[in-house]
XYZ file of C-alpha atoms in Angstrom:
436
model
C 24.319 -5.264 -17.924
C 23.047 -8.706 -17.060
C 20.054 -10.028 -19.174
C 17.499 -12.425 -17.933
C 15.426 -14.133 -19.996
C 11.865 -13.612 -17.962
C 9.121 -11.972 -19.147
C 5.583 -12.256 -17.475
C 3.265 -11.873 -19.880
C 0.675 -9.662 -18.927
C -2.218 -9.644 -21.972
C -5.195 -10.530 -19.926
C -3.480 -9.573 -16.823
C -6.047 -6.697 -16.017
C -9.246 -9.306 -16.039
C -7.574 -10.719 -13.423
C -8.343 -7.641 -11.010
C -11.597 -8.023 -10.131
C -13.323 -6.123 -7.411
C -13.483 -8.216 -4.225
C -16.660 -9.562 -2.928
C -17.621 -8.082 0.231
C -19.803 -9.057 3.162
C -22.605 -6.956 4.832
C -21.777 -5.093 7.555
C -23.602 -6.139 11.008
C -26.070 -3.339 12.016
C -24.883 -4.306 16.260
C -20.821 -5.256 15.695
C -19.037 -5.960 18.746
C -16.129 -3.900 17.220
C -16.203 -1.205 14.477
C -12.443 -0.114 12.352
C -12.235 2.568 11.094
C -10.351 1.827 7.241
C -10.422 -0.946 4.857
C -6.319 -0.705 4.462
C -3.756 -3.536 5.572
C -4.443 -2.819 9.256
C -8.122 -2.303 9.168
C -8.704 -5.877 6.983
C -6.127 -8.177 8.962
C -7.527 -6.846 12.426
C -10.993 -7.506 11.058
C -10.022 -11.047 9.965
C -8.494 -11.665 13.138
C -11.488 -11.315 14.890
C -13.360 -12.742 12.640
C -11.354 -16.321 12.938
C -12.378 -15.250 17.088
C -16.023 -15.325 16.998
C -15.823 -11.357 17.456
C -18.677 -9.885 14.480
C -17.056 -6.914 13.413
C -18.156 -3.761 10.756
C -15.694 -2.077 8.935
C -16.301 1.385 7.725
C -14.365 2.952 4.710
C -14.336 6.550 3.126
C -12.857 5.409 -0.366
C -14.883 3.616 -2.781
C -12.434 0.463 -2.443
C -10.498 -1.616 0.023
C -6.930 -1.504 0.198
C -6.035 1.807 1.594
C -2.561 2.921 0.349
C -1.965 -0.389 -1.184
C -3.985 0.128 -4.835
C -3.722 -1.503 -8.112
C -5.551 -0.968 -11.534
C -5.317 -1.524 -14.886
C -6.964 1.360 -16.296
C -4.835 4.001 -16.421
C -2.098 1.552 -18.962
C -3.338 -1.393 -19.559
C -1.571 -3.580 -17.179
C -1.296 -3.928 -13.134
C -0.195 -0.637 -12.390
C 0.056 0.027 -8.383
C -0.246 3.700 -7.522
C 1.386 3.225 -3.516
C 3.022 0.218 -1.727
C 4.703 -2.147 -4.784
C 7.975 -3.579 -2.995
C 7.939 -6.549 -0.869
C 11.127 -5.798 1.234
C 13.317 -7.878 2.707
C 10.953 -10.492 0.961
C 12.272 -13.467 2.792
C 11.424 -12.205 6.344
C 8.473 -10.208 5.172
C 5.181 -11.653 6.317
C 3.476 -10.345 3.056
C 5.548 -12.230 0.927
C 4.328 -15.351 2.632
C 0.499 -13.775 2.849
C 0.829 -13.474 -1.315
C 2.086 -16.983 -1.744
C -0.757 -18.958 0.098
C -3.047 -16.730 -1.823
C -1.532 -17.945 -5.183
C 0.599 -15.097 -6.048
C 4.661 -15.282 -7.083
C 6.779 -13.039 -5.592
C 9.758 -12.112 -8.114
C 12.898 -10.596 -6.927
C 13.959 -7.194 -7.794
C 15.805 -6.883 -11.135
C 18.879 -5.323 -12.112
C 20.757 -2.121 -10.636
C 21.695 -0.030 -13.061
C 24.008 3.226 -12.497
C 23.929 5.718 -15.799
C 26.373 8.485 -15.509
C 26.011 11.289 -18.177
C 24.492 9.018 -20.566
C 26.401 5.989 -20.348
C 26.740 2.831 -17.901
C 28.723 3.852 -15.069
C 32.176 2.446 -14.386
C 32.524 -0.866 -11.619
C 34.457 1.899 -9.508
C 31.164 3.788 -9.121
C 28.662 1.682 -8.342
C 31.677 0.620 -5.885
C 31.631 4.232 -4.336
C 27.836 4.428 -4.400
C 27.856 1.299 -2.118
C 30.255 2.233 0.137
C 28.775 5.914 0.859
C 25.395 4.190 1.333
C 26.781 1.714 3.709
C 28.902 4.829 5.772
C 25.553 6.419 6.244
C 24.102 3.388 7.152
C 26.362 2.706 9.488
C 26.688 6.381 11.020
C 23.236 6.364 11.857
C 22.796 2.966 13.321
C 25.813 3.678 15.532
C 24.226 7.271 16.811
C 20.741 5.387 17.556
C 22.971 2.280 19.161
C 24.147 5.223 21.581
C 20.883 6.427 22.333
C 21.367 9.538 20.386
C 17.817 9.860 18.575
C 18.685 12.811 16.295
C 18.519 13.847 12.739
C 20.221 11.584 10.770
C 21.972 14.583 8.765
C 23.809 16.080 12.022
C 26.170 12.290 12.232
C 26.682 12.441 8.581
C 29.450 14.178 6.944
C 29.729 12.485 3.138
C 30.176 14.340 0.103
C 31.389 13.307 -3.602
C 29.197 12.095 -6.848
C 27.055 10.407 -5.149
C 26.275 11.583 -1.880
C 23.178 13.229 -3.079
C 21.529 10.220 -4.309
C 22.946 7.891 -1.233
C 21.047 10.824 0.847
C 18.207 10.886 -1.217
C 17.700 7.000 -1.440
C 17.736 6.705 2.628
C 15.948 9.610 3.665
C 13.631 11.150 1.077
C 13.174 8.185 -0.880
C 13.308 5.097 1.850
C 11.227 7.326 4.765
C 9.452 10.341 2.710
C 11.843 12.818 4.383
C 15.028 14.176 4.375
C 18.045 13.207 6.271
C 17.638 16.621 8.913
C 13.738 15.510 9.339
C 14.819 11.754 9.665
C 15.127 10.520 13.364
C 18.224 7.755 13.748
C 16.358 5.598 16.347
C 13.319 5.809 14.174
C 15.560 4.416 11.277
C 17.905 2.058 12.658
C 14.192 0.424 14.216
C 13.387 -0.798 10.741
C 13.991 -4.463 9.063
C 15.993 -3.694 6.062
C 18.185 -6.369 5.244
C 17.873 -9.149 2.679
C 16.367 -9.021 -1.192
C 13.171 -7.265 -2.523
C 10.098 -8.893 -4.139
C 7.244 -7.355 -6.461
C 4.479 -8.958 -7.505
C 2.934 -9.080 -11.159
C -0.528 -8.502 -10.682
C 0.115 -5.671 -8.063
C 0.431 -5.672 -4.522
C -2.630 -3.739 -4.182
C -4.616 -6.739 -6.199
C -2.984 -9.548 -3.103
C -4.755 -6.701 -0.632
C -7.688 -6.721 -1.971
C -8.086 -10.148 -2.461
C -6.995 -10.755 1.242
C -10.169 -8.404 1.957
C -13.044 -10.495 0.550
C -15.808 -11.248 2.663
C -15.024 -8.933 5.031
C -17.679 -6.574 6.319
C -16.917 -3.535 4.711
C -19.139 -0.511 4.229
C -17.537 1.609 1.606
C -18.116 5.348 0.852
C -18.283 6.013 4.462
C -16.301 8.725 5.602
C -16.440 8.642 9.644
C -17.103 12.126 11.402
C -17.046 11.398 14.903
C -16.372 9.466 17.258
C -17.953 9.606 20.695
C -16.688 7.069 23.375
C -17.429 8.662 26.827
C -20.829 6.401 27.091
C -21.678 2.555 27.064
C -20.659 1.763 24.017
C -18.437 3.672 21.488
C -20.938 5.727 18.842
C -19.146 5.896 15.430
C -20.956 8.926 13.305
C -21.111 9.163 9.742
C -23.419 10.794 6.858
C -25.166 7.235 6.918
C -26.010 7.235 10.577
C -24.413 6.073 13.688
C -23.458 2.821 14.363
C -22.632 1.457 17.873
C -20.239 -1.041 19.266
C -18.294 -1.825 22.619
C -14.669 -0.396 21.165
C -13.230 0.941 18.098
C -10.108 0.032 16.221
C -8.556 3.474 13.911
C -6.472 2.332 11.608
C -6.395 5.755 9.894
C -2.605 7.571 9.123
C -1.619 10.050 11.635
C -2.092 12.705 8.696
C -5.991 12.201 9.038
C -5.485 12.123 12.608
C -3.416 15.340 12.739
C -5.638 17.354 10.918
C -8.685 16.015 13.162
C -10.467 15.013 9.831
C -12.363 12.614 12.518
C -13.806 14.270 15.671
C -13.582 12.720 18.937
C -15.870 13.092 21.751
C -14.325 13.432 24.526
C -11.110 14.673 22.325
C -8.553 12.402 22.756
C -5.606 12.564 25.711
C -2.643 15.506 25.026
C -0.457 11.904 25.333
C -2.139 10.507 22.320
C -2.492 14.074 20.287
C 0.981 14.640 21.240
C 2.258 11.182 19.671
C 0.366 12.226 16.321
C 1.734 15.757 16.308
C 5.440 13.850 16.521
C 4.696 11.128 13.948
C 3.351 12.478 10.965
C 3.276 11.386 7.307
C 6.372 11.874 5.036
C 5.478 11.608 1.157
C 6.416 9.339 -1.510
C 5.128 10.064 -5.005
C 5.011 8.188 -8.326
C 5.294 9.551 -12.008
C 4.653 6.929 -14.399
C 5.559 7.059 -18.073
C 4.589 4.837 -20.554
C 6.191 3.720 -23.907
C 5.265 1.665 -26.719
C 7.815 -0.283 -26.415
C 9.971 -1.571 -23.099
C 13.601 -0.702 -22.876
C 16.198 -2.122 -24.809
C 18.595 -4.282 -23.528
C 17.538 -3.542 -19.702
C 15.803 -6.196 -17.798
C 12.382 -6.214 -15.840
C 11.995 -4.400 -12.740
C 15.408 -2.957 -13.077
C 16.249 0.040 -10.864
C 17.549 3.049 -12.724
C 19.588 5.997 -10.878
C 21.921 8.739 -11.442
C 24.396 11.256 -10.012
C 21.080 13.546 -8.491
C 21.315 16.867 -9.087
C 20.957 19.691 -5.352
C 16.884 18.917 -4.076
C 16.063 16.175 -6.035
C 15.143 12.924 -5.206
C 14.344 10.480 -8.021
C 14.866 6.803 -8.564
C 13.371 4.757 -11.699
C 12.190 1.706 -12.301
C 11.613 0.023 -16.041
C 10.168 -2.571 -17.767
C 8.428 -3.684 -14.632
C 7.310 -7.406 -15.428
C 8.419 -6.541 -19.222
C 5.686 -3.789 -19.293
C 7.028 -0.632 -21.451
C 6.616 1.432 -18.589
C 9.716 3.690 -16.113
C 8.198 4.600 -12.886
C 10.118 7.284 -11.397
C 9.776 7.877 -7.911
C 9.583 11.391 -5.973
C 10.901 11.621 -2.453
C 10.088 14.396 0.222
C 9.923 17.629 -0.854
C 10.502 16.381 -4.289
C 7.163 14.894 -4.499
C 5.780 18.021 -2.515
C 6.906 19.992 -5.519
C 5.452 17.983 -7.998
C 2.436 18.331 -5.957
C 2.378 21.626 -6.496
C 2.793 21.666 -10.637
C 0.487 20.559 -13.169
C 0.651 16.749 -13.804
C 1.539 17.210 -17.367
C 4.392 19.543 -16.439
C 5.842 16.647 -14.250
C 5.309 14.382 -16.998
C 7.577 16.252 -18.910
C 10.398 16.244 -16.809
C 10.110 12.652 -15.830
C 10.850 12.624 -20.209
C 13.687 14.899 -19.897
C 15.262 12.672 -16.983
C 14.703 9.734 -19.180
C 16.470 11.523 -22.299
C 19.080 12.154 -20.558
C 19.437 8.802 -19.326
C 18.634 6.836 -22.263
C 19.130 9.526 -24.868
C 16.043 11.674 -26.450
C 15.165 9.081 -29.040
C 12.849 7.672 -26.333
C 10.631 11.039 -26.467
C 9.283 9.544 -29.627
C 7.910 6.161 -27.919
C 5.811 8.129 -25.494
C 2.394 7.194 -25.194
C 0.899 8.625 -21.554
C 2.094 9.349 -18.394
C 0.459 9.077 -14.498
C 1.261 10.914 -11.144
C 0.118 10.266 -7.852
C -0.293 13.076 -5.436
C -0.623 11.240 -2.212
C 0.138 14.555 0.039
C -3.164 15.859 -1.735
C -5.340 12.538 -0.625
C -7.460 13.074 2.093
C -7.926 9.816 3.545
C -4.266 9.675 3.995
C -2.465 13.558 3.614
C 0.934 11.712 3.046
C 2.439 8.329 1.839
C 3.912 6.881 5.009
C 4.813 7.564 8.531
C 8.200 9.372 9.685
C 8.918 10.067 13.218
C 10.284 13.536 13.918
C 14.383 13.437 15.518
C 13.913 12.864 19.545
C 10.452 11.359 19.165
C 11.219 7.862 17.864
C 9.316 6.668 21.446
C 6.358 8.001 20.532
C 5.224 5.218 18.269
C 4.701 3.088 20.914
C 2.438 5.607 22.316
C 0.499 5.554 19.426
C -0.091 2.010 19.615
C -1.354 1.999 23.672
C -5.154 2.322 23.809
C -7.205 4.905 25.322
C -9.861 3.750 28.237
C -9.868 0.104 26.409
C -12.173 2.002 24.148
C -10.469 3.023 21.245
C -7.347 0.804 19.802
C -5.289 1.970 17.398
C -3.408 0.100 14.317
C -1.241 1.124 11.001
C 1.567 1.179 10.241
C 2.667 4.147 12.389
C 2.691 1.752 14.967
C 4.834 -0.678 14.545
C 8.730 -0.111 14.934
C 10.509 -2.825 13.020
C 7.918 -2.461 9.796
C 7.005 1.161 10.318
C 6.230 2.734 6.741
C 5.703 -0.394 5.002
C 2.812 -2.718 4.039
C 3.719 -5.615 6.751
C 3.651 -3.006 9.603
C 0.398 -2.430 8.940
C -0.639 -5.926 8.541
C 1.221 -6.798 11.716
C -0.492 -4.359 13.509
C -3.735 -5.254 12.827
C -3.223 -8.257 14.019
C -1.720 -7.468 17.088
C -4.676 -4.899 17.820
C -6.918 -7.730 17.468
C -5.330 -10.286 20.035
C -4.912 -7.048 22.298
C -8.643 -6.592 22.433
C -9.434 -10.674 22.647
C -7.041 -10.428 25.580
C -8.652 -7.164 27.515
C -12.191 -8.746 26.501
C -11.588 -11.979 28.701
């Protein structure tokens, strides 16, 4: 393998995360959003820098939504949902990080292990060339207008077909190939190199929050917008402004966690119902020691065995830590098992990888359950095969009342951190344009 020589070190790291300072809310906003994630903080900002007061009302006891780093749990950054910065050199986060002070890093190494051992140039050479046949049978269905599931214009088979599969669908959209829509995927900006960020993308969120008006520990209820003004209801009271912005997943919105009053159009329930979350999970294992002769943030995979999707990363930032993440109904699994029981098999993976001497440098382990979370029932957005449209329709606003923002809405970035940061601040110029 190639070495590299960097190592961030990250003693003192963890002081670094503080918990950002936010402002009041207004007791008469012009606007109220509903979440403190991505979309929810750069619409609010955006309206801010307008004149426009605005109060922001979110159920968690934090900002940051989906994007959530702390050091508790190891030690060191550790971010439990959005880490990547993809396709760093066209992704507006990357530049959002910098001007805050943060330094992206590219990705590290790839590394293939078959049966124990590096895997031969010819593989990695296969791997590559199945992942780019898929890649290119599905952009060339969705170029024809054929929006269907990405598994009926695939026909690959071989070593690594499995993980080529799993790494596109379960793994890159939180569903397989027969629930992943070609249009939906060939949308989305994925060229050029990945970033990550030391101190946790979560930790450049929530410093990109402070001094916003946030109200936190505020689940909303209900939503009543057939008067005057739009009436937002929660167990603190009701606060009242001239439109809303949700910024809440389609997950929340599916399962009508939040009430609307009048309910909201079969056009808009409909675009939920075909654009609901897929699910990403994380099991984290830590070591007391990092990984020998493997660089930092290197990606670890393997010939994947029928129904599982699992790709590792280790050493992040020199940390003694593999991160192994659960795609689809993968992660729904683990869901379903005791955390310690996933735990274990993350170890087994890893001994079989990197031999079972590394059982004995095991210190504690993490899983997220992100399906289970109910301010978000899922990781990210996935539209269902024939309903790739319906994202836009999830973006238009109902009775320039209620606007809508998130990542579900936006095409090119859909799933990913800069979709919902884009969003927001499209939302935002949307309403300063409907307000003249």
């Amino acid at each position: 393998m190639r070495r590299v020589s960097r190592r961030v070190l990250l003693h003192g790291v963890a002081s670094l995360i503080a918990t950002p300072v936010l402002a009041r809310i207004p007791s008469n906003p012009e606007v109220i959003i509903i979440g403190a994630g991505m979309a929810g903080l750069a619409a609010a900002r955006t309206l801010m820098q307008n004149g426009v007061s605005v109060a922001v009302l979110e159920a968690r006891n934090r900002i940051g939504g989906r994007a959530y780093t702390e050091s508790k749990t190891f030690g060191f950054p550790y971010d439990h949902g959005c880490a990547f910065i993809y396709a760093s050199e066209e992704n507006p986060i990357a530049r959002l990080a910098t001007n805050l002070g943060y330094q992206p890093s590219e990705e590290g190494d790839y590394w293939l292990i078959v049966d124990g051992h590096d895997a031969s140039i010819a593989d990695y050479d296969d791997l590559g060339a199945v992942l780019d046949r898929i890649d290119r049978a599905i952009n060339q269905a969705a170029k024809a207008g054929r929006d269907v599931p990405a598994s009926t214009v695939i026909d690959e088979d071989g070593q690594w077909a499995k993980l080529a599969k799993a790494l596109i669908g379960d793994i890159n959209a939180g569903v397989p190939l027969d629930e992943l829509s070609t249009t939906d995927y060939a949308a989305r900006f994925s060229s050029g190199a990945n970033a990550l960020v030391a101190e946790g993308l979560g930790t450049v969120v929530a410093e990109y929050g402070e001094q916003v008006p946030v109200q936190l520990g505020t689940p909303v209820d209900r939503i009543i917008w057939d008067g005057k003004r739009v009436s937002v209801t929660t167990d603190r009271g009701t606060l009242r402004a001239r439109v809303t912005i949700v910024t809440v997943s389609t997950g929340v919105l599916g399962r009508r966690a939040i009430r609307f009053a009048p309910d909201l159009p079969d056009w808009k329930r409909e675009a939920i119902e075909r654009v609901p979350m897929g699910l990403l999970n994380k099991v984290a294992v830590q070591f007391d020691r990092p990984f020998p002769d493997a660089a930092d943030n290197t990606s670890v995979n393997y010939p994947l065995e029928e129904g599982e999707a699992v790709s590792f990363l280790i050493n992040p930032f020199g940390a003694p830590l593999a991160i192994g993440f659960l795609g689809g109904d993968t992660a729904r699994d683990a869901e379903q098992q005791e955390k310690t029981a996933v735990v274990d098999l993350a170890q087994e993976r890893l001994a079989n990888l990197f031999g079972s001497a590394v059982k004995k440098y095991f210190v504690k382990g993490h899983v997220t359950a992100w399906g289970q979370d109910p301010y978000t029932l899922g990781a990210y957005s996935a539209a269902k095969p024939g309903y790739s449209r319906m994202r836009r329709e999830l973006r238009r606003t109902v009775d320039e009342r209620l606007y809508f923002a998130g990542e579900a809405v936006h095409s090119e970035w859909a799933g990913q951190l800069p979709g919902a940061y884009l969003s927001g601040v499209r939302v935002a110029r949307d309403y300063l344009l409907d307000r003249r």
